[in-house]
Coordinates of C-alpha atoms in Angstrom, one line a residue:
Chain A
X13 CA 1.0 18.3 -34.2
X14 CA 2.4 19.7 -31.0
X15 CA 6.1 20.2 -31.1
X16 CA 7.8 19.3 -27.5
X17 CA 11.2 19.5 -26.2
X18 CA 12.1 17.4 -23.0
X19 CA 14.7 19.4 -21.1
X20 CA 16.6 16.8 -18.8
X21 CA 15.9 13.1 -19.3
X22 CA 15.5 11.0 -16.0
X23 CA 12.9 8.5 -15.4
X24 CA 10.2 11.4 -15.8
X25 CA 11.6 12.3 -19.2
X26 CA 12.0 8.5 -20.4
X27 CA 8.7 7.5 -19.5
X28 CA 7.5 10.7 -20.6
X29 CA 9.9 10.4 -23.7
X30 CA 8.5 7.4 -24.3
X31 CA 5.2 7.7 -24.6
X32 CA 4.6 10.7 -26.3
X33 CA 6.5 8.7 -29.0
X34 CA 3.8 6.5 -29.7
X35 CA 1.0 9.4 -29.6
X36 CA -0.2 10.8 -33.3
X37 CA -0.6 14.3 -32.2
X38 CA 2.4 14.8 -30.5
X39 CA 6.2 15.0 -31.6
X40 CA 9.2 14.9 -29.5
X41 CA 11.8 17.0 -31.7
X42 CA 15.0 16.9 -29.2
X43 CA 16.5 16.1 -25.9
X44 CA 18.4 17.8 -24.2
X45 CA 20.9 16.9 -21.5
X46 CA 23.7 18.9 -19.6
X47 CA 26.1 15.5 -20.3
X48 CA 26.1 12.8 -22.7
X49 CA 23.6 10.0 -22.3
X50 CA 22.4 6.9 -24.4
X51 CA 19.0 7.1 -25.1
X52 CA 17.4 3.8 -24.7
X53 CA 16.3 1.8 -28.0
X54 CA 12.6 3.0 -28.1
X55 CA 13.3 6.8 -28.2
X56 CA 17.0 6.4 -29.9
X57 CA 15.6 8.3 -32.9
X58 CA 14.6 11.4 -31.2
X59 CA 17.9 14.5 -31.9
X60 CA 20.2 14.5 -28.7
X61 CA 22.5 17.8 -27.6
X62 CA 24.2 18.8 -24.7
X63 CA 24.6 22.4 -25.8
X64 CA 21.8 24.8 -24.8
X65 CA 22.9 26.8 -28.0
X66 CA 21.4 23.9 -29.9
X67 CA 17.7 23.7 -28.3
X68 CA 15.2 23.8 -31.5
X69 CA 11.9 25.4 -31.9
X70 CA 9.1 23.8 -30.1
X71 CA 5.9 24.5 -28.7
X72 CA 6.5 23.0 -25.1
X73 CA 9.4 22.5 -23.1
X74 CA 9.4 20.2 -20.7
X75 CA 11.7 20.2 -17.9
X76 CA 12.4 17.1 -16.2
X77 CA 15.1 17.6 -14.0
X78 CA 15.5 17.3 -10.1
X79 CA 13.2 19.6 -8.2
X80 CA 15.9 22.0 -6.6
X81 CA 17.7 22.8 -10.1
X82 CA 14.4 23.8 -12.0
X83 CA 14.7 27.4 -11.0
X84 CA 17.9 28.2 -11.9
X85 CA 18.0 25.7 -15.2
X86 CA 14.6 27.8 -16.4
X87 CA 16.9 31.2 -16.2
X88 CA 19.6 29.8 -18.7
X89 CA 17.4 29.0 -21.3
X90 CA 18.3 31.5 -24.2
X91 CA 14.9 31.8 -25.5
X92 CA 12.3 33.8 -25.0
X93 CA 7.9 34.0 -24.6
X94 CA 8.0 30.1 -25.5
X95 CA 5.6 27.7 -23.2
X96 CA 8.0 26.1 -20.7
X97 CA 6.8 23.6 -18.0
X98 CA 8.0 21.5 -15.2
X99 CA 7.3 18.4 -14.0
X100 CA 7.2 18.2 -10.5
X101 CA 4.7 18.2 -7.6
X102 CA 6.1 20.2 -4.7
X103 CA 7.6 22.8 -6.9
X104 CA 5.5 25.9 -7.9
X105 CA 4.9 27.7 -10.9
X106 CA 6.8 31.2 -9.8
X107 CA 9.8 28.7 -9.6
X108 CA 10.3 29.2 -13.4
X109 CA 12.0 32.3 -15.2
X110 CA 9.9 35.1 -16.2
X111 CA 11.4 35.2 -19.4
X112 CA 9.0 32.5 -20.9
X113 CA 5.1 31.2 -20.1
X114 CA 5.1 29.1 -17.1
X115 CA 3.6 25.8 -16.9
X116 CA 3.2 22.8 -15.3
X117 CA 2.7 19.0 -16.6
X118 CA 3.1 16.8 -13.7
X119 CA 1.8 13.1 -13.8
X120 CA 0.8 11.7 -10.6
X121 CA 2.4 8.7 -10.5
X122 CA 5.6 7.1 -9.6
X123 CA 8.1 6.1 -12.3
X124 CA 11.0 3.6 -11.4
X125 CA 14.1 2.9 -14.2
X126 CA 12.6 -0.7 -15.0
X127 CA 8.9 -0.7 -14.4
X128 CA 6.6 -0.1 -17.0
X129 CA 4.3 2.6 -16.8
X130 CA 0.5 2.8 -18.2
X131 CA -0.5 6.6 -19.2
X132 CA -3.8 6.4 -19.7
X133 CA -5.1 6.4 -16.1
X134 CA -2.8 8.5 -15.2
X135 CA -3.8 11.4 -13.7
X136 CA -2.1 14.4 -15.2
X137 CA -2.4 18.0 -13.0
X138 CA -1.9 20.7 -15.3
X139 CA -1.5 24.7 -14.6
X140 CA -0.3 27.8 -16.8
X141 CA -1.2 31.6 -16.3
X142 CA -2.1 31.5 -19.8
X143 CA -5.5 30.6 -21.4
X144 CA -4.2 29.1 -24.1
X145 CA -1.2 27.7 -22.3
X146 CA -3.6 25.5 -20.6
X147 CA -5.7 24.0 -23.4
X148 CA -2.3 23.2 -25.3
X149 CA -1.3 21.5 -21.9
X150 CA -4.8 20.1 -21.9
X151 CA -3.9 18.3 -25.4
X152 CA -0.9 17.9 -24.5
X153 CA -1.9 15.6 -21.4
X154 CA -4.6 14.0 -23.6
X155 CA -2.3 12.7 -25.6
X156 CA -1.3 10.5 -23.1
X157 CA -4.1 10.4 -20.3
X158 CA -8.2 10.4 -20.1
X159 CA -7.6 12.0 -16.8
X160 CA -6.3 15.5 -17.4
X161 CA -7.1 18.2 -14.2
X162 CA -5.8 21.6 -13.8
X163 CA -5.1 22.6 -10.4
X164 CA -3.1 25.4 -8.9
X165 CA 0.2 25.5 -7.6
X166 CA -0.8 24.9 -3.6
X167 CA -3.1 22.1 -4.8
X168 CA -0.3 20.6 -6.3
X169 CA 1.5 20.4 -3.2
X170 CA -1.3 18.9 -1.0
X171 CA -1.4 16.0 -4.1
X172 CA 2.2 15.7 -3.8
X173 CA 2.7 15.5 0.2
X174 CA -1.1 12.6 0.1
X175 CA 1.2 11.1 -2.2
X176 CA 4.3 10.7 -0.8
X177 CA 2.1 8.9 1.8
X178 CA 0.2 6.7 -0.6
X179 CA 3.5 5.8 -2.3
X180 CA 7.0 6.2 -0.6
X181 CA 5.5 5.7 2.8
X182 CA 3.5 2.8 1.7
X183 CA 6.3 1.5 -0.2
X184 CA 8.7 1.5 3.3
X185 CA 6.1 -0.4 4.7
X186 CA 6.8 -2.9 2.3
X187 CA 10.3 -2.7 3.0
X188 CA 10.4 -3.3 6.5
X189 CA 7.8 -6.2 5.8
X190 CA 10.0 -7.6 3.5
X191 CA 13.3 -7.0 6.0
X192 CA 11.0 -9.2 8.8
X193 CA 10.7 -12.2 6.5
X194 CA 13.9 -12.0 5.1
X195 CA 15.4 -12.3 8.8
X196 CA 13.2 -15.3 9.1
X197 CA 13.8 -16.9 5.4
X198 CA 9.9 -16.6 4.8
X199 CA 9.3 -15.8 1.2
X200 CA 7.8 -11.7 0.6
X201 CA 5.5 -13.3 -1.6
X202 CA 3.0 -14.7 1.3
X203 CA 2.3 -11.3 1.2
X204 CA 1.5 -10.3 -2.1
X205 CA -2.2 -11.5 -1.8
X206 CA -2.4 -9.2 1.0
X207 CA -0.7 -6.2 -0.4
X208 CA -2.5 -6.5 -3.9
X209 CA -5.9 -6.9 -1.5
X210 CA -5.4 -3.7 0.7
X211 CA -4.3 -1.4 -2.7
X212 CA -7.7 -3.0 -3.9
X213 CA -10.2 -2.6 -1.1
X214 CA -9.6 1.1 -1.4
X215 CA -11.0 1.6 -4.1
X216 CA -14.8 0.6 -3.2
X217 CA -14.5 1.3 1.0
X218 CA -13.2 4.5 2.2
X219 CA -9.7 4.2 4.4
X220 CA -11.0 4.6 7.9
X221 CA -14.2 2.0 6.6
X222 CA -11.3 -0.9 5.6
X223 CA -9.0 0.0 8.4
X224 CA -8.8 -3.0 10.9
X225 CA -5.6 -4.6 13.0
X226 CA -4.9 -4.6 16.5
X227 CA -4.5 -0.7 16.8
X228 CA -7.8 -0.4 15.7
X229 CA -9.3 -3.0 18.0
X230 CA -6.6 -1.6 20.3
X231 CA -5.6 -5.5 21.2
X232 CA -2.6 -4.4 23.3
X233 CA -1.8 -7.8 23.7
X234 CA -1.0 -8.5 20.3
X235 CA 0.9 -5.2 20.3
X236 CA 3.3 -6.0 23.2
X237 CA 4.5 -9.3 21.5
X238 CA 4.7 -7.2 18.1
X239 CA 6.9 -4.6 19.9
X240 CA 8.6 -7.6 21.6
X241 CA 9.5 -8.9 18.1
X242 CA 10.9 -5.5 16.8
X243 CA 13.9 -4.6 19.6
X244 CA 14.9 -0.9 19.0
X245 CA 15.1 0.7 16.1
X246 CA 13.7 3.0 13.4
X247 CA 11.0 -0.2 13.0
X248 CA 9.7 0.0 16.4
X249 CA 9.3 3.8 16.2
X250 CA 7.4 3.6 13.5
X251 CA 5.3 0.8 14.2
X252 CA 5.0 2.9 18.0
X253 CA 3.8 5.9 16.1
X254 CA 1.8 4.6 13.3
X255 CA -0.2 2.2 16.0
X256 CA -0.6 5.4 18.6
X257 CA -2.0 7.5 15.8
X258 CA -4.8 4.4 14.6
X259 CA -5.5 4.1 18.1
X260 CA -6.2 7.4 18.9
X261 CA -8.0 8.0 15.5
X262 CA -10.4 5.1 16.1
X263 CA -10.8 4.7 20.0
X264 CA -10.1 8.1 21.3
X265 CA -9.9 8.7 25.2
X266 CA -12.9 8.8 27.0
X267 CA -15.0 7.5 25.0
X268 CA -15.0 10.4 22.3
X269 CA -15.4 9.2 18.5
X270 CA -13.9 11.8 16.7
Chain B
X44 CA -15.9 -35.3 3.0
X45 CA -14.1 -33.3 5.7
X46 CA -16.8 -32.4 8.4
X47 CA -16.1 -28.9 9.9
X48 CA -18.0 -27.1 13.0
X49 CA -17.6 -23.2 13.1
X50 CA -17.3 -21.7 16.8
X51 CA -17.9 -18.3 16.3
X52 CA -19.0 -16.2 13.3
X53 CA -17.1 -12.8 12.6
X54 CA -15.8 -11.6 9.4
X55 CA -12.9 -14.6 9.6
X56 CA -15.8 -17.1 10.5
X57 CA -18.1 -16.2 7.5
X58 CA -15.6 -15.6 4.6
X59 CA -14.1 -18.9 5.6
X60 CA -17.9 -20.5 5.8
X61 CA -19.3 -19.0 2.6
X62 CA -16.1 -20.4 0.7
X63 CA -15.9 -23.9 2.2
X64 CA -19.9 -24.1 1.2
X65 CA -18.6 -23.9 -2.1
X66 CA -16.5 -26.2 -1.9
X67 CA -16.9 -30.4 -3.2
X68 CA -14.2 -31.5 -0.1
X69 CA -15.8 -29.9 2.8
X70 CA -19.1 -30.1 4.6
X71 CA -20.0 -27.3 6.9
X72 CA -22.2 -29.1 9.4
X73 CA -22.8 -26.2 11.8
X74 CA -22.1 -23.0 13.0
X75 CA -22.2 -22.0 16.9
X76 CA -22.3 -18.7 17.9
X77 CA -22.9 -17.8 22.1
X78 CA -25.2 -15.4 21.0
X79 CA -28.4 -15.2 18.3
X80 CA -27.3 -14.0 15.0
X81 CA -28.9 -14.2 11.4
X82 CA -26.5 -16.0 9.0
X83 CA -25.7 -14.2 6.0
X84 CA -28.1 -16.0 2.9
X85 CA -25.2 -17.7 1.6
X86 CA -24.9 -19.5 4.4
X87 CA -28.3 -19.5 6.0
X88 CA -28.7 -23.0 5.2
X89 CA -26.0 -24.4 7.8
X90 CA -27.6 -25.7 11.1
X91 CA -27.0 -22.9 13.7
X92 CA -27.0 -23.1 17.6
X93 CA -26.1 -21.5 20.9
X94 CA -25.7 -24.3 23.3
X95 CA -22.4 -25.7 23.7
X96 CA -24.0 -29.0 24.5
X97 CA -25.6 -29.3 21.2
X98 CA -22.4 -28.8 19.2
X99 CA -22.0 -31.5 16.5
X100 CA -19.7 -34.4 15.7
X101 CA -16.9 -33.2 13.0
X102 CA -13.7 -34.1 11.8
X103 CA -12.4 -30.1 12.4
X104 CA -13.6 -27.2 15.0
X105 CA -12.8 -24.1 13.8
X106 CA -13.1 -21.3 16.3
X107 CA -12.9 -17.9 14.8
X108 CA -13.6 -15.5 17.7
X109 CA -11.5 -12.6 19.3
X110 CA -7.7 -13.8 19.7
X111 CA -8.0 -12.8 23.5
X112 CA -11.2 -15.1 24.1
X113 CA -9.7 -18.3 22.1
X114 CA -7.7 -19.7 25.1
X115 CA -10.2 -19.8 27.7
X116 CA -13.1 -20.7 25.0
X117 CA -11.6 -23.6 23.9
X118 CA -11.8 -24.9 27.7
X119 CA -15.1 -24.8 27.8
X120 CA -15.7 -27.1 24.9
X121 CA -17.1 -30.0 26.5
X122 CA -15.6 -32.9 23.7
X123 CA -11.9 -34.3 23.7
X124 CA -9.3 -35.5 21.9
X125 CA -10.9 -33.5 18.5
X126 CA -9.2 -31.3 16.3
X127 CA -9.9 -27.6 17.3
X128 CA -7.9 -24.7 15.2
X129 CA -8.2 -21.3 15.5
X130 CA -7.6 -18.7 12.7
X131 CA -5.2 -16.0 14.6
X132 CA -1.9 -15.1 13.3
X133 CA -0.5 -13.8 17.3
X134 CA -2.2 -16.9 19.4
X135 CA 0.3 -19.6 19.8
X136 CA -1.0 -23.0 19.1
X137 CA -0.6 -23.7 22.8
X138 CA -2.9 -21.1 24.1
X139 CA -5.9 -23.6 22.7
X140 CA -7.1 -26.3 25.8
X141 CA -5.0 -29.5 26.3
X142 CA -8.6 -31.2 25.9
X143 CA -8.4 -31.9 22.4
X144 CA -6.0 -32.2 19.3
X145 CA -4.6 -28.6 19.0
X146 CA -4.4 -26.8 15.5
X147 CA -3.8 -23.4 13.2
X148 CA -5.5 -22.4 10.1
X149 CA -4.2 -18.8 9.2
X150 CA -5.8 -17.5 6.1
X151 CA -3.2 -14.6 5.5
X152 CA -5.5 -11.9 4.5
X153 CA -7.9 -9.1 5.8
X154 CA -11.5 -9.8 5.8
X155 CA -14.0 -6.8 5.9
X156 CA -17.7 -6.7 5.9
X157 CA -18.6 -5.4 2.6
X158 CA -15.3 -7.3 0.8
X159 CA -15.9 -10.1 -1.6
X160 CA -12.6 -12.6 -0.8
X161 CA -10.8 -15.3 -3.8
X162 CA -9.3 -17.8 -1.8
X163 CA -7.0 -19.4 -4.1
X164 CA -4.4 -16.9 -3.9
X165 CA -4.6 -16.2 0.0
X166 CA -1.9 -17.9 1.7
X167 CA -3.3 -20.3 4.4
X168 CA -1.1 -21.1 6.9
X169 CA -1.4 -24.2 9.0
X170 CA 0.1 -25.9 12.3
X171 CA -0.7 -28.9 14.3
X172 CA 1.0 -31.2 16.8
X173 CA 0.2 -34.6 14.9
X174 CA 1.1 -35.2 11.8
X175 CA -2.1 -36.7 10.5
X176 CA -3.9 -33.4 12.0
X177 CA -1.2 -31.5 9.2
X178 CA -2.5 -33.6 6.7
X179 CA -5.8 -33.1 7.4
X180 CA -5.5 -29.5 7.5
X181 CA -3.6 -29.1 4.2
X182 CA -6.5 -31.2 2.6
X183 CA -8.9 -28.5 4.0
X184 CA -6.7 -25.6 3.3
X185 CA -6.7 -27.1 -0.2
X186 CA -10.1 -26.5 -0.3
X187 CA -9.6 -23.1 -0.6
X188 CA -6.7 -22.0 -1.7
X189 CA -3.4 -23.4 -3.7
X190 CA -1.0 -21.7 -1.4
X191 CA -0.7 -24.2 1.7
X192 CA 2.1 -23.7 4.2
X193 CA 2.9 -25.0 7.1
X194 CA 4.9 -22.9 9.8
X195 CA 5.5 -22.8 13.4
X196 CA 3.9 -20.5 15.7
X197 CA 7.2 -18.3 16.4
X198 CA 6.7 -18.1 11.9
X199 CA 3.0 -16.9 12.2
X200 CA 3.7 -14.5 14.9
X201 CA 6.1 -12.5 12.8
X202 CA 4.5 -13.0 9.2
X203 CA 1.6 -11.6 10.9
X204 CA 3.8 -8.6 12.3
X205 CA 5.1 -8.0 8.9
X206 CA 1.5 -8.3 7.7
X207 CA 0.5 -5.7 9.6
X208 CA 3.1 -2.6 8.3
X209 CA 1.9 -3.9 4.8
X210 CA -1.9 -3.8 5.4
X211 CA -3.0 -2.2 8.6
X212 CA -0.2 0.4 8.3
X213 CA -0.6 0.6 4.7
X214 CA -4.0 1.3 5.2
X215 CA -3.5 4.3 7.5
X216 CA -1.9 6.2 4.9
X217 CA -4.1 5.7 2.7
X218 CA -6.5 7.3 5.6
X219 CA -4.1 10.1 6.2
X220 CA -4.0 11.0 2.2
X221 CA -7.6 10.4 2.2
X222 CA -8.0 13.2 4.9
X223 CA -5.4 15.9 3.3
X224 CA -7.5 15.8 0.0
X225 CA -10.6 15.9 1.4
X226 CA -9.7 19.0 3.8
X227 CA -8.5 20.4 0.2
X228 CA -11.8 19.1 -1.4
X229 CA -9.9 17.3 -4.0
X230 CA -11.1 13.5 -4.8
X231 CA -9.6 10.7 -3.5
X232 CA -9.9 9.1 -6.9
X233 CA -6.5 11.1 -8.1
X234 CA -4.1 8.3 -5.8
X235 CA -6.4 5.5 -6.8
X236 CA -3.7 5.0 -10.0
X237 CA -1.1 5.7 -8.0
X238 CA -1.8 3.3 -5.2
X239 CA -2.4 0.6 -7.2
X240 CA 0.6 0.8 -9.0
X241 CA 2.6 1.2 -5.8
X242 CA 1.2 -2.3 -5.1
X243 CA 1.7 -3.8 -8.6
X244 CA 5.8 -2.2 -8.5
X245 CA 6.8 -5.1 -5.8
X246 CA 5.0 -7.8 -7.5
X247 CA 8.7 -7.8 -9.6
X248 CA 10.7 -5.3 -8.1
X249 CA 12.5 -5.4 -4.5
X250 CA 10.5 -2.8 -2.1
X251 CA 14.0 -0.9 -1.8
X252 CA 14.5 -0.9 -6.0
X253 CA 11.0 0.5 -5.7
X254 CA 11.7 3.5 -3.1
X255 CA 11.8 6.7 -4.5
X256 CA 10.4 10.2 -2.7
X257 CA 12.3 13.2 -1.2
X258 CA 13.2 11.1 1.6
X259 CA 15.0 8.5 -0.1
X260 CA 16.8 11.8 -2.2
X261 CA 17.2 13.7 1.3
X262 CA 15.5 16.5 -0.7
X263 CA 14.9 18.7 2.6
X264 CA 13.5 22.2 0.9
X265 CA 10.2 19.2 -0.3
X266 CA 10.5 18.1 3.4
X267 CA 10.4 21.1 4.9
X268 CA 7.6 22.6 3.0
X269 CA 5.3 18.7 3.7
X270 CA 5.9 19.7 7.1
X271 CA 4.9 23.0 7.4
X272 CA 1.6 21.9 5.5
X273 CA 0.9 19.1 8.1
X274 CA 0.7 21.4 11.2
X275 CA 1.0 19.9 14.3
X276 CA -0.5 16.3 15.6
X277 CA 0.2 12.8 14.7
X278 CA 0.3 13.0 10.8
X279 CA 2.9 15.4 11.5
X280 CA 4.4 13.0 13.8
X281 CA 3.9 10.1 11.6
X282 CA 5.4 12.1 8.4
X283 CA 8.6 12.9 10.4
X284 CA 8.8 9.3 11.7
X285 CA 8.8 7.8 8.5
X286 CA 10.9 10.1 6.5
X287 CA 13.8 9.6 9.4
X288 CA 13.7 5.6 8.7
X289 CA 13.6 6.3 5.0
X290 CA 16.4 8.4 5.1
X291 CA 18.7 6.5 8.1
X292 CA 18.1 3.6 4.9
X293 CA 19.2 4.9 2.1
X294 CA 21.5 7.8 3.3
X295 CA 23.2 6.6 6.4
X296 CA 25.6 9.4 8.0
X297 CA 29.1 9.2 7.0
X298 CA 28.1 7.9 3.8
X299 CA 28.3 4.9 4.7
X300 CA 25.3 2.5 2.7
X301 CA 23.8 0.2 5.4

């Protein structure tokens, strides 16, 4: 049984929380939080403090607090030499305190208050200095995940910033989508085939192989009304930009495929 | 029966083809193309031609060719008073030739090559000056699909704008992650979870309950060091674009929420 703490408790450390709760070889002994919270019903069995006095003995510690905080959180822990890790993609392992064994346990995926979340094609990026560090992070990520990978630090960060693309741009697409119809009382779900279709298509053709649209056939017609439709504003930017950089990916200037 | 002549045969034309031959409602009676082509074997048993002059008797023409070419094609169809629809999402239903019965039938989704297409959840969206053409189109929408609307032009043109952020826009950053792994030789497959569930999250959340990302948090030290990782060039460009919209949305200046 591998004894964990989660240091913090945000969406990372519910969803985290919460389904390490259901795995046999793993036991979540306490939260911690800097202020009072109410765990929700599915992990309102696991110990709660607020006083880093309090923290018990554990094998892991997982930190899952905001990105900018991790550094200076990791230095107030009172303990010492135990396997402490973070959870974040853009943050590296030096980040943490010296006075424990760094690590990192950071699930590539994107976890939202109300939205359930399936671990076990999850990938899970993994790094420690440690050689045993790493296979307890290895079971550790097992427990939850068939896909566990250790990469390093600058990896990590490559993953993060290909995600941010694949996810929280992706996602404002789907906002200003949604803003165009709403202006027009056309329901967002005419789009849902669409959107589930392009998430799908990627995963037997490559990108550029499924791209198509009238930047890629460079249909400047169609583009004129488009931009027509959009006035000014950040949406016309960054359908300007977004359409420039298809075009000159796919039909660059003189002739020249890159 | 509904008796339909394809003029034309790209990916629109033969996704549409092969599932209408599957249909009890329709009959595809023949396909013209201006120049030789080899149907597809699922479809090699519809009558083919290139001669204008030899184009069939049918209840529906459906011309499925570049939406640049559909005005000044549909002049040169030599019967009147028919009912000839296009497929495009930008071409008003006025560009087609005064000649015969003018009509749209949208099928709002992307078609590639190599991409096996359900119907029955692809919105198809029709238009038509008479109203027995509408009912004659929603019978062969019905054909397909369950999801039969009719809309106006003016509608189409900006559902297909909006369709574009969420699929040809979408696409390209997928592309862009694509390229920042594969620079870092790290598979693709690791976003494949992650993109799918970025899909799945809007199927029953809001796009903006769904945003997340240092944009959204106006986490600039995670900005900062994306940027410095993109160099310079249009993904740079892009990123920057993007994150500015993102965080103009959810952190206007002043504090004030738009």
């Amino acid at each position: 049984m591998i004894r964990i703490v989660f240091l913090g408790f945000g969406n990372v450390g519910y969803h985290l929380c919460n389904a390490f709760q259901k795995s046999n070889t793993v036991s979540v002994c306490q939260v911690y939080n800097r202020s009072v919270i109410s765990l929700p019903s599915e992990v309102a069995t696991v110990p709660f403090t607020t006083h880093l006095s309090e923290i018990v003995k554990a094998d892991v510690y997982i930190i899952a607090i905001p990105d900018d905080a991790i550094a200076a959180f990791s230095e107030t822990l009172s303990f010492q030499n135990k396997l402490v890790v973070h959870t974040s993609g853009s943050v590296p392992l030096t980040a943490l305190s010296e006075k424990n064994r760094k690590g990192v346990f950071y699930p590539l995926q994107s976890f939202s208050k109300n939205s359930v979340v399936t671990f076990s094609e999850i990938p899970i990026c993994i790094e420690a200095e440690e050689a045993s560090d790493i296979v307890l992070l290895q079971t550790l990520g097992e427990a939850l995940s068939e896909k566990v990978t250790v990469i390093t630090s600058e990896e990590r960060l490559k993953l993060h910033l290909a995600a941010v693309f694949v996810n929280n741009f992706v996602n404002h697409m789907y906002s200003i989508s949604s803003a165009i119809l709403e202006e027009n009382q056309l329901p967002f779900s005419l789009l849902q085939p669409l959107i589930a279709e392009t998430a799908r298509k990627v995963e037997t053709l490559t990108p550029d192989e499924a791209q198509t649209g009238p930047a890629k056939r460079n249909d400047t017609k169609t583009i004129e009304k488009h931009l027509h439709l959009l006035g000014n504003g950040s949406n016309r930017t960054v359908y300007q930009e977004i359409t420039k950089a298809i075009q000159e990916k796919y039909n660059p200037p003189h002739g020249k495929k890159l």
